[in-house]
Amino acid sequence: MDFLSELRAELVRNSTEKERISGLRFFKEEVKLLGLKTALVAEIGKDFLQKLEDKSKKNIFSLCEDLFKSGIMEESFVACQWSYTLKRQYKPEDFDVFERWVHKYVNNWATCDTLCNHNVGTIVEMYPELMPRLKQWSESENRWVKRASAVSLIIPARKGKFLKDIFEIADTLLVDPDDMVRKGYGWMLKAASQAHQEEVFSYVIKNKGAMPRTALRYAIEKMPSELKSLAMSKS
């Protein structure tokens, strides 16, 4: 049995139908779940990575690609985990790999957010010259690629970074009809408000006539109650 077959067998061995059914309730779209808690998937992934003999970036990325191809969510989580352990080795050209994964394999919010919060967000923070390529995702016809353009900036946004770019992505996604996209850019604005409350509040007030309520509520979630009241008022 090869390395990935052993990993897959271990994931199946630890899965339960009860956990699978429980997990399905979080998704409106069809997803492939084995039925493991996320913490257990991370633990198994970590154990197997330690056993891996060839820990070169080329080999790990290749294994991750195979895991993504299966379409099984727990395998995609392991792929995100393994590729994120390489973060100190990221080079600008690795964005091509992440971009391919987002476009080809991401088909639900959990995989989107796991891959983009960490891997994509990290490489863009390391190499800001990649920002124009990330912003292009916001113009995609694919709902998950559009969401990815926003949620990739969650962690940098909390640090106060990329505010101008965050507003530009929000502008592009402002009236998007997809609820998953609205929640994604609203979450991005909420993260940005932790370091730039005044600027994000001004953006919300300026755009609240057009901004869907879902996105607006997300954006102001961390703000004081008096600012929330002003943002939610109809005037």
PDB file of C-alpha atoms in Angstrom:
ATOM      1  CA  MET A   1       0.000   0.000   0.000  1.00  0.00           C
ATOM      2  CA  ASP A   2       1.462   3.373  -0.990  1.00  0.00           C
ATOM      3  CA  PHE A   3       1.703   6.423   1.263  1.00  0.00           C
ATOM      4  CA  LEU A   4      -1.541   8.138   0.230  1.00  0.00           C
ATOM      5  CA  SER A   5      -3.441   4.850   0.291  1.00  0.00           C
ATOM      6  CA  GLU A   6      -2.333   4.357   3.884  1.00  0.00           C
ATOM      7  CA  LEU A   7      -3.434   7.891   4.769  1.00  0.00           C
ATOM      8  CA  ARG A   8      -6.799   7.375   3.108  1.00  0.00           C
ATOM      9  CA  ALA A   9      -7.317   4.074   4.890  1.00  0.00           C
ATOM     10  CA  GLU A  10      -6.563   5.757   8.217  1.00  0.00           C
ATOM     11  CA  LEU A  11      -9.063   8.540   7.509  1.00  0.00           C
ATOM     12  CA  VAL A  12     -11.761   6.018   6.615  1.00  0.00           C
ATOM     13  CA  ARG A  13     -10.945   3.914   9.687  1.00  0.00           C
ATOM     14  CA  ASN A  14     -11.527   6.932  11.929  1.00  0.00           C
ATOM     15  CA  SER A  15     -14.691   8.142  10.204  1.00  0.00           C
ATOM     16  CA  THR A  16     -18.233   7.616  11.436  1.00  0.00           C
ATOM     17  CA  GLU A  17     -21.593   7.885   9.718  1.00  0.00           C
ATOM     18  CA  LYS A  18     -22.879   9.970  12.622  1.00  0.00           C
ATOM     19  CA  GLU A  19     -20.109  12.553  12.124  1.00  0.00           C
ATOM     20  CA  ARG A  20     -20.642  12.544   8.352  1.00  0.00           C
ATOM     21  CA  ILE A  21     -24.356  13.266   8.673  1.00  0.00           C
ATOM     22  CA  SER A  22     -23.640  15.915  11.303  1.00  0.00           C
ATOM     23  CA  GLY A  23     -21.151  17.620   8.985  1.00  0.00           C
ATOM     24  CA  LEU A  24     -23.469  17.663   5.993  1.00  0.00           C
ATOM     25  CA  ARG A  25     -25.888  20.023   7.728  1.00  0.00           C
ATOM     26  CA  PHE A  26     -23.396  22.889   7.371  1.00  0.00           C
ATOM     27  CA  PHE A  27     -23.529  22.783   3.570  1.00  0.00           C
ATOM     28  CA  LYS A  28     -26.256  23.643   1.095  1.00  0.00           C
ATOM     29  CA  GLU A  29     -24.190  22.360  -1.833  1.00  0.00           C
ATOM     30  CA  GLU A  30     -23.345  18.699  -2.340  1.00  0.00           C
ATOM     31  CA  VAL A  31     -20.085  17.735  -0.628  1.00  0.00           C
ATOM     32  CA  LYS A  32     -18.144  14.491  -0.172  1.00  0.00           C
ATOM     33  CA  LEU A  33     -17.492  13.837   3.509  1.00  0.00           C
ATOM     34  CA  LEU A  34     -16.004  10.813   5.241  1.00  0.00           C
ATOM     35  CA  GLY A  35     -17.116  11.920   8.705  1.00  0.00           C
ATOM     36  CA  LEU A  36     -14.247  13.016  10.958  1.00  0.00           C
ATOM     37  CA  LYS A  37     -13.880  15.967  13.290  1.00  0.00           C
ATOM     38  CA  THR A  38     -11.495  18.598  11.908  1.00  0.00           C
ATOM     39  CA  ALA A  39      -9.105  18.259  14.853  1.00  0.00           C
ATOM     40  CA  LEU A  40      -8.761  14.524  14.225  1.00  0.00           C
ATOM     41  CA  VAL A  41      -8.083  15.105  10.514  1.00  0.00           C
ATOM     42  CA  ALA A  42      -5.318  17.548  11.506  1.00  0.00           C
ATOM     43  CA  GLU A  43      -3.835  15.044  13.924  1.00  0.00           C
ATOM     44  CA  ILE A  44      -3.786  12.251  11.330  1.00  0.00           C
ATOM     45  CA  GLY A  45      -2.365  14.611   8.718  1.00  0.00           C
ATOM     46  CA  LYS A  46       0.419  15.684  11.069  1.00  0.00           C
ATOM     47  CA  ASP A  47       1.303  12.087  11.967  1.00  0.00           C
ATOM     48  CA  PHE A  48       1.538  11.047   8.325  1.00  0.00           C
ATOM     49  CA  LEU A  49       3.593  14.078   7.323  1.00  0.00           C
ATOM     50  CA  GLN A  50       6.131  13.143   9.994  1.00  0.00           C
ATOM     51  CA  LYS A  51       6.414   9.683   8.413  1.00  0.00           C
ATOM     52  CA  LEU A  52       6.925  11.063   4.907  1.00  0.00           C
ATOM     53  CA  GLU A  53      10.481  10.441   3.713  1.00  0.00           C
ATOM     54  CA  ASP A  54      10.598  12.929   0.836  1.00  0.00           C
ATOM     55  CA  LYS A  55       9.568  16.253   2.335  1.00  0.00           C
ATOM     56  CA  SER A  56      10.618  18.342  -0.664  1.00  0.00           C
ATOM     57  CA  LYS A  57       8.208  21.042  -1.733  1.00  0.00           C
ATOM     58  CA  LYS A  58       7.820  19.390  -5.132  1.00  0.00           C
ATOM     59  CA  ASN A  59       6.774  16.067  -3.608  1.00  0.00           C
ATOM     60  CA  ILE A  60       4.445  17.554  -0.995  1.00  0.00           C
ATOM     61  CA  PHE A  61       2.707  19.742  -3.576  1.00  0.00           C
ATOM     62  CA  SER A  62       2.289  16.674  -5.799  1.00  0.00           C
ATOM     63  CA  LEU A  63       0.735  14.661  -2.958  1.00  0.00           C
ATOM     64  CA  CYS A  64      -1.556  17.582  -2.132  1.00  0.00           C
ATOM     65  CA  GLU A  65      -2.729  17.752  -5.740  1.00  0.00           C
ATOM     66  CA  ASP A  66      -3.705  14.069  -5.566  1.00  0.00           C
ATOM     67  CA  LEU A  67      -5.596  14.682  -2.336  1.00  0.00           C
ATOM     68  CA  PHE A  68      -7.510  17.613  -3.820  1.00  0.00           C
ATOM     69  CA  LYS A  69      -8.418  15.559  -6.890  1.00  0.00           C
ATOM     70  CA  SER A  70     -10.434  13.119  -4.778  1.00  0.00           C
ATOM     71  CA  GLY A  71     -12.992  15.796  -3.940  1.00  0.00           C
ATOM     72  CA  ILE A  72     -13.225  14.442  -0.377  1.00  0.00           C
ATOM     73  CA  MET A  73     -13.264  17.292   2.096  1.00  0.00           C
ATOM     74  CA  GLU A  74     -11.098  15.673   4.758  1.00  0.00           C
ATOM     75  CA  GLU A  75      -8.443  14.960   2.133  1.00  0.00           C
ATOM     76  CA  SER A  76      -8.555  18.582   1.007  1.00  0.00           C
ATOM     77  CA  PHE A  77      -7.981  19.656   4.617  1.00  0.00           C
ATOM     78  CA  VAL A  78      -4.856  17.471   4.785  1.00  0.00           C
ATOM     79  CA  ALA A  79      -3.666  19.014   1.506  1.00  0.00           C
ATOM     80  CA  CYS A  80      -4.138  22.517   2.936  1.00  0.00           C
ATOM     81  CA  GLN A  81      -2.322  21.493   6.113  1.00  0.00           C
ATOM     82  CA  TRP A  82       0.658  19.898   4.379  1.00  0.00           C
ATOM     83  CA  SER A  83       1.145  22.704   1.874  1.00  0.00           C
ATOM     84  CA  TYR A  84       0.920  25.291   4.659  1.00  0.00           C
ATOM     85  CA  THR A  85       3.822  23.639   6.510  1.00  0.00           C
ATOM     86  CA  LEU A  86       5.954  24.811   3.570  1.00  0.00           C
ATOM     87  CA  LYS A  87       5.116  28.485   4.130  1.00  0.00           C
ATOM     88  CA  ARG A  88       8.714  29.491   4.860  1.00  0.00           C
ATOM     89  CA  GLN A  89       9.640  28.051   1.456  1.00  0.00           C
ATOM     90  CA  TYR A  90       6.922  29.837  -0.523  1.00  0.00           C
ATOM     91  CA  LYS A  91       8.106  31.627  -3.654  1.00  0.00           C
ATOM     92  CA  PRO A  92       5.992  33.920  -5.847  1.00  0.00           C
ATOM     93  CA  GLU A  93       5.641  31.200  -8.495  1.00  0.00           C
ATOM     94  CA  ASP A  94       3.880  28.965  -5.953  1.00  0.00           C
ATOM     95  CA  PHE A  95       0.858  31.235  -6.360  1.00  0.00           C
ATOM     96  CA  ASP A  96       0.301  29.387  -9.656  1.00  0.00           C
ATOM     97  CA  VAL A  97      -0.218  26.171  -7.678  1.00  0.00           C
ATOM     98  CA  PHE A  98      -2.682  27.717  -5.236  1.00  0.00           C
ATOM     99  CA  GLU A  99      -4.536  29.465  -8.039  1.00  0.00           C
ATOM    100  CA  ARG A 100      -4.959  26.158  -9.869  1.00  0.00           C
ATOM    101  CA  TRP A 101      -6.253  24.469  -6.719  1.00  0.00           C
ATOM    102  CA  VAL A 102      -8.775  27.238  -6.096  1.00  0.00           C
ATOM    103  CA  HIS A 103     -10.066  27.147  -9.657  1.00  0.00           C
ATOM    104  CA  LYS A 104     -10.093  23.365 -10.127  1.00  0.00           C
ATOM    105  CA  TYR A 105     -10.864  21.825  -6.757  1.00  0.00           C
ATOM    106  CA  VAL A 106     -12.575  24.255  -4.385  1.00  0.00           C
ATOM    107  CA  ASN A 107     -16.319  23.556  -4.357  1.00  0.00           C
ATOM    108  CA  ASN A 108     -17.476  24.482  -0.845  1.00  0.00           C
ATOM    109  CA  TRP A 109     -16.932  27.223   1.729  1.00  0.00           C
ATOM    110  CA  ALA A 110     -14.902  25.083   4.151  1.00  0.00           C
ATOM    111  CA  THR A 111     -12.217  24.100   1.650  1.00  0.00           C
ATOM    112  CA  CYS A 112     -12.215  27.634   0.247  1.00  0.00           C
ATOM    113  CA  ASP A 113     -11.671  29.239   3.634  1.00  0.00           C
ATOM    114  CA  THR A 114      -9.090  26.714   4.852  1.00  0.00           C
ATOM    115  CA  LEU A 115      -6.936  27.040   1.747  1.00  0.00           C
ATOM    116  CA  CYS A 116      -7.324  30.792   1.356  1.00  0.00           C
ATOM    117  CA  ASN A 117      -7.156  32.019   4.966  1.00  0.00           C
ATOM    118  CA  HIS A 118      -3.777  30.395   5.401  1.00  0.00           C
ATOM    119  CA  ASN A 119      -1.956  29.377   2.224  1.00  0.00           C
ATOM    120  CA  VAL A 120      -3.123  32.077  -0.191  1.00  0.00           C
ATOM    121  CA  GLY A 121      -3.235  34.814   2.438  1.00  0.00           C
ATOM    122  CA  THR A 122       0.294  33.987   3.551  1.00  0.00           C
ATOM    123  CA  ILE A 123       1.831  34.036   0.088  1.00  0.00           C
ATOM    124  CA  VAL A 124       0.129  37.340  -0.794  1.00  0.00           C
ATOM    125  CA  GLU A 125       1.320  38.851   2.486  1.00  0.00           C
ATOM    126  CA  MET A 126       4.844  37.624   1.746  1.00  0.00           C
ATOM    127  CA  TYR A 127       4.775  38.875  -1.855  1.00  0.00           C
ATOM    128  CA  PRO A 128       2.395  41.850  -2.189  1.00  0.00           C
ATOM    129  CA  GLU A 129       3.190  42.044  -5.898  1.00  0.00           C
ATOM    130  CA  LEU A 130       0.754  39.124  -6.242  1.00  0.00           C
ATOM    131  CA  MET A 131      -2.177  41.294  -5.149  1.00  0.00           C
ATOM    132  CA  PRO A 132      -3.302  42.206  -8.697  1.00  0.00           C
ATOM    133  CA  ARG A 133      -3.698  38.496  -9.474  1.00  0.00           C
ATOM    134  CA  LEU A 134      -5.732  37.943  -6.319  1.00  0.00           C
ATOM    135  CA  LYS A 135      -7.971  40.881  -7.170  1.00  0.00           C
ATOM    136  CA  GLN A 136      -8.659  39.346 -10.589  1.00  0.00           C
ATOM    137  CA  TRP A 137     -10.384  36.475  -8.787  1.00  0.00           C
ATOM    138  CA  SER A 138     -13.105  38.888  -7.665  1.00  0.00           C
ATOM    139  CA  GLU A 139     -14.174  39.188 -11.326  1.00  0.00           C
ATOM    140  CA  SER A 140     -14.576  35.437 -11.819  1.00  0.00           C
ATOM    141  CA  GLU A 141     -17.893  33.779 -12.658  1.00  0.00           C
ATOM    142  CA  ASN A 142     -17.106  31.042 -10.118  1.00  0.00           C
ATOM    143  CA  ARG A 143     -18.672  31.725  -6.718  1.00  0.00           C
ATOM    144  CA  TRP A 144     -15.807  30.085  -4.803  1.00  0.00           C
ATOM    145  CA  VAL A 145     -13.110  31.963  -6.711  1.00  0.00           C
ATOM    146  CA  LYS A 146     -14.919  35.220  -5.924  1.00  0.00           C
ATOM    147  CA  ARG A 147     -15.201  34.273  -2.246  1.00  0.00           C
ATOM    148  CA  ALA A 148     -11.528  33.285  -2.298  1.00  0.00           C
ATOM    149  CA  SER A 149     -10.501  36.790  -3.399  1.00  0.00           C
ATOM    150  CA  ALA A 150     -11.958  38.134  -0.150  1.00  0.00           C
ATOM    151  CA  VAL A 151     -11.272  35.452   2.441  1.00  0.00           C
ATOM    152  CA  SER A 152      -7.605  35.232   1.406  1.00  0.00           C
ATOM    153  CA  LEU A 153      -7.141  38.637   3.055  1.00  0.00           C
ATOM    154  CA  ILE A 154      -8.765  37.859   6.422  1.00  0.00           C
ATOM    155  CA  ILE A 155      -5.536  37.423   8.395  1.00  0.00           C
ATOM    156  CA  PRO A 156      -3.600  40.297   6.732  1.00  0.00           C
ATOM    157  CA  ALA A 157      -6.684  42.478   7.250  1.00  0.00           C
ATOM    158  CA  ARG A 158      -6.626  41.842  10.996  1.00  0.00           C
ATOM    159  CA  LYS A 159      -3.054  43.134  10.995  1.00  0.00           C
ATOM    160  CA  GLY A 160      -4.143  46.346   9.300  1.00  0.00           C
ATOM    161  CA  LYS A 161      -2.681  45.473   5.908  1.00  0.00           C
ATOM    162  CA  PHE A 162      -3.965  45.991   2.357  1.00  0.00           C
ATOM    163  CA  LEU A 163      -6.892  48.282   3.242  1.00  0.00           C
ATOM    164  CA  LYS A 164      -6.986  49.934  -0.203  1.00  0.00           C
ATOM    165  CA  ASP A 165      -7.033  46.536  -1.906  1.00  0.00           C
ATOM    166  CA  ILE A 166      -9.695  45.257   0.506  1.00  0.00           C
ATOM    167  CA  PHE A 167     -11.988  48.133  -0.429  1.00  0.00           C
ATOM    168  CA  GLU A 168     -11.354  47.517  -4.134  1.00  0.00           C
ATOM    169  CA  ILE A 169     -12.314  43.846  -3.798  1.00  0.00           C
ATOM    170  CA  ALA A 170     -15.385  44.837  -1.779  1.00  0.00           C
ATOM    171  CA  ASP A 171     -16.333  47.310  -4.516  1.00  0.00           C
ATOM    172  CA  THR A 172     -16.193  44.552  -7.129  1.00  0.00           C
ATOM    173  CA  LEU A 173     -18.244  42.126  -5.009  1.00  0.00           C
ATOM    174  CA  LEU A 174     -20.570  44.754  -3.496  1.00  0.00           C
ATOM    175  CA  VAL A 175     -23.865  43.711  -5.092  1.00  0.00           C
ATOM    176  CA  ASP A 176     -22.988  40.129  -5.961  1.00  0.00           C
ATOM    177  CA  PRO A 177     -26.161  38.005  -5.780  1.00  0.00           C
ATOM    178  CA  ASP A 178     -24.450  34.998  -4.178  1.00  0.00           C
ATOM    179  CA  ASP A 179     -24.838  34.703  -0.409  1.00  0.00           C
ATOM    180  CA  MET A 180     -21.499  32.902  -0.032  1.00  0.00           C
ATOM    181  CA  VAL A 181     -19.735  35.756  -1.796  1.00  0.00           C
ATOM    182  CA  ARG A 182     -21.553  38.373   0.299  1.00  0.00           C
ATOM    183  CA  LYS A 183     -20.580  36.628   3.529  1.00  0.00           C
ATOM    184  CA  GLY A 184     -16.997  36.337   2.285  1.00  0.00           C
ATOM    185  CA  TYR A 185     -16.433  40.007   1.588  1.00  0.00           C
ATOM    186  CA  GLY A 186     -18.416  41.014   4.679  1.00  0.00           C
ATOM    187  CA  TRP A 187     -16.058  38.854   6.751  1.00  0.00           C
ATOM    188  CA  MET A 188     -13.081  40.525   5.054  1.00  0.00           C
ATOM    189  CA  LEU A 189     -14.428  43.968   5.998  1.00  0.00           C
ATOM    190  CA  LYS A 190     -15.078  42.801   9.574  1.00  0.00           C
ATOM    191  CA  ALA A 191     -11.458  41.647   9.824  1.00  0.00           C
ATOM    192  CA  ALA A 192     -10.243  44.980   8.456  1.00  0.00           C
ATOM    193  CA  SER A 193     -12.381  46.857  11.003  1.00  0.00           C
ATOM    194  CA  GLN A 194     -10.275  45.428  13.834  1.00  0.00           C
ATOM    195  CA  ALA A 195      -7.406  47.731  12.795  1.00  0.00           C
ATOM    196  CA  HIS A 196      -9.304  50.317  10.723  1.00  0.00           C
ATOM    197  CA  GLN A 197     -12.707  50.710  12.369  1.00  0.00           C
ATOM    198  CA  GLU A 198     -13.268  54.304  11.271  1.00  0.00           C
ATOM    199  CA  GLU A 199     -12.367  53.656   7.634  1.00  0.00           C
ATOM    200  CA  VAL A 200     -14.480  50.500   7.390  1.00  0.00           C
ATOM    201  CA  PHE A 201     -17.429  52.239   9.077  1.00  0.00           C
ATOM    202  CA  SER A 202     -17.172  55.098   6.571  1.00  0.00           C
ATOM    203  CA  TYR A 203     -17.082  52.568   3.726  1.00  0.00           C
ATOM    204  CA  VAL A 204     -20.195  50.826   5.045  1.00  0.00           C
ATOM    205  CA  ILE A 205     -22.092  54.109   5.501  1.00  0.00           C
ATOM    206  CA  LYS A 206     -21.133  55.226   1.998  1.00  0.00           C
ATOM    207  CA  ASN A 207     -22.294  51.959   0.442  1.00  0.00           C
ATOM    208  CA  LYS A 208     -25.098  50.805   2.717  1.00  0.00           C
ATOM    209  CA  GLY A 209     -27.789  51.721   0.198  1.00  0.00           C
ATOM    210  CA  ALA A 210     -26.422  49.109  -2.199  1.00  0.00           C
ATOM    211  CA  MET A 211     -24.711  46.673   0.176  1.00  0.00           C
ATOM    212  CA  PRO A 212     -26.756  43.533   0.863  1.00  0.00           C
ATOM    213  CA  ARG A 213     -27.779  43.216   4.527  1.00  0.00           C
ATOM    214  CA  THR A 214     -25.870  39.954   4.907  1.00  0.00           C
ATOM    215  CA  ALA A 215     -22.574  41.619   3.972  1.00  0.00           C
ATOM    216  CA  LEU A 216     -23.366  44.704   6.034  1.00  0.00           C
ATOM    217  CA  ARG A 217     -24.099  42.702   9.190  1.00  0.00           C
ATOM    218  CA  TYR A 218     -20.864  40.781   8.846  1.00  0.00           C
ATOM    219  CA  ALA A 219     -18.853  43.970   8.249  1.00  0.00           C
ATOM    220  CA  ILE A 220     -20.070  45.745  11.407  1.00  0.00           C
ATOM    221  CA  GLU A 221     -20.125  42.738  13.736  1.00  0.00           C
ATOM    222  CA  LYS A 222     -17.075  43.852  15.754  1.00  0.00           C
ATOM    223  CA  MET A 223     -18.103  47.504  16.002  1.00  0.00           C
ATOM    224  CA  PRO A 224     -19.605  49.286  19.060  1.00  0.00           C
ATOM    225  CA  SER A 225     -23.386  49.153  19.359  1.00  0.00           C
ATOM    226  CA  GLU A 226     -23.858  52.828  18.514  1.00  0.00           C
ATOM    227  CA  LEU A 227     -22.014  52.412  15.191  1.00  0.00           C
ATOM    228  CA  LYS A 228     -23.994  49.258  14.439  1.00  0.00           C
ATOM    229  CA  SER A 229     -27.242  51.171  14.998  1.00  0.00           C
ATOM    230  CA  LEU A 230     -26.155  53.931  12.629  1.00  0.00           C
ATOM    231  CA  ALA A 231     -25.102  51.423   9.966  1.00  0.00           C
ATOM    232  CA  MET A 232     -28.354  49.468  10.223  1.00  0.00           C
ATOM    233  CA  SER A 233     -30.634  52.499  10.232  1.00  0.00           C
ATOM    234  CA  LYS A 234     -32.646  53.147   7.079  1.00  0.00           C
ATOM    235  CA  SER A 235     -31.782  56.846   6.842  1.00  0.00           C
TER     236      SER A 235
END
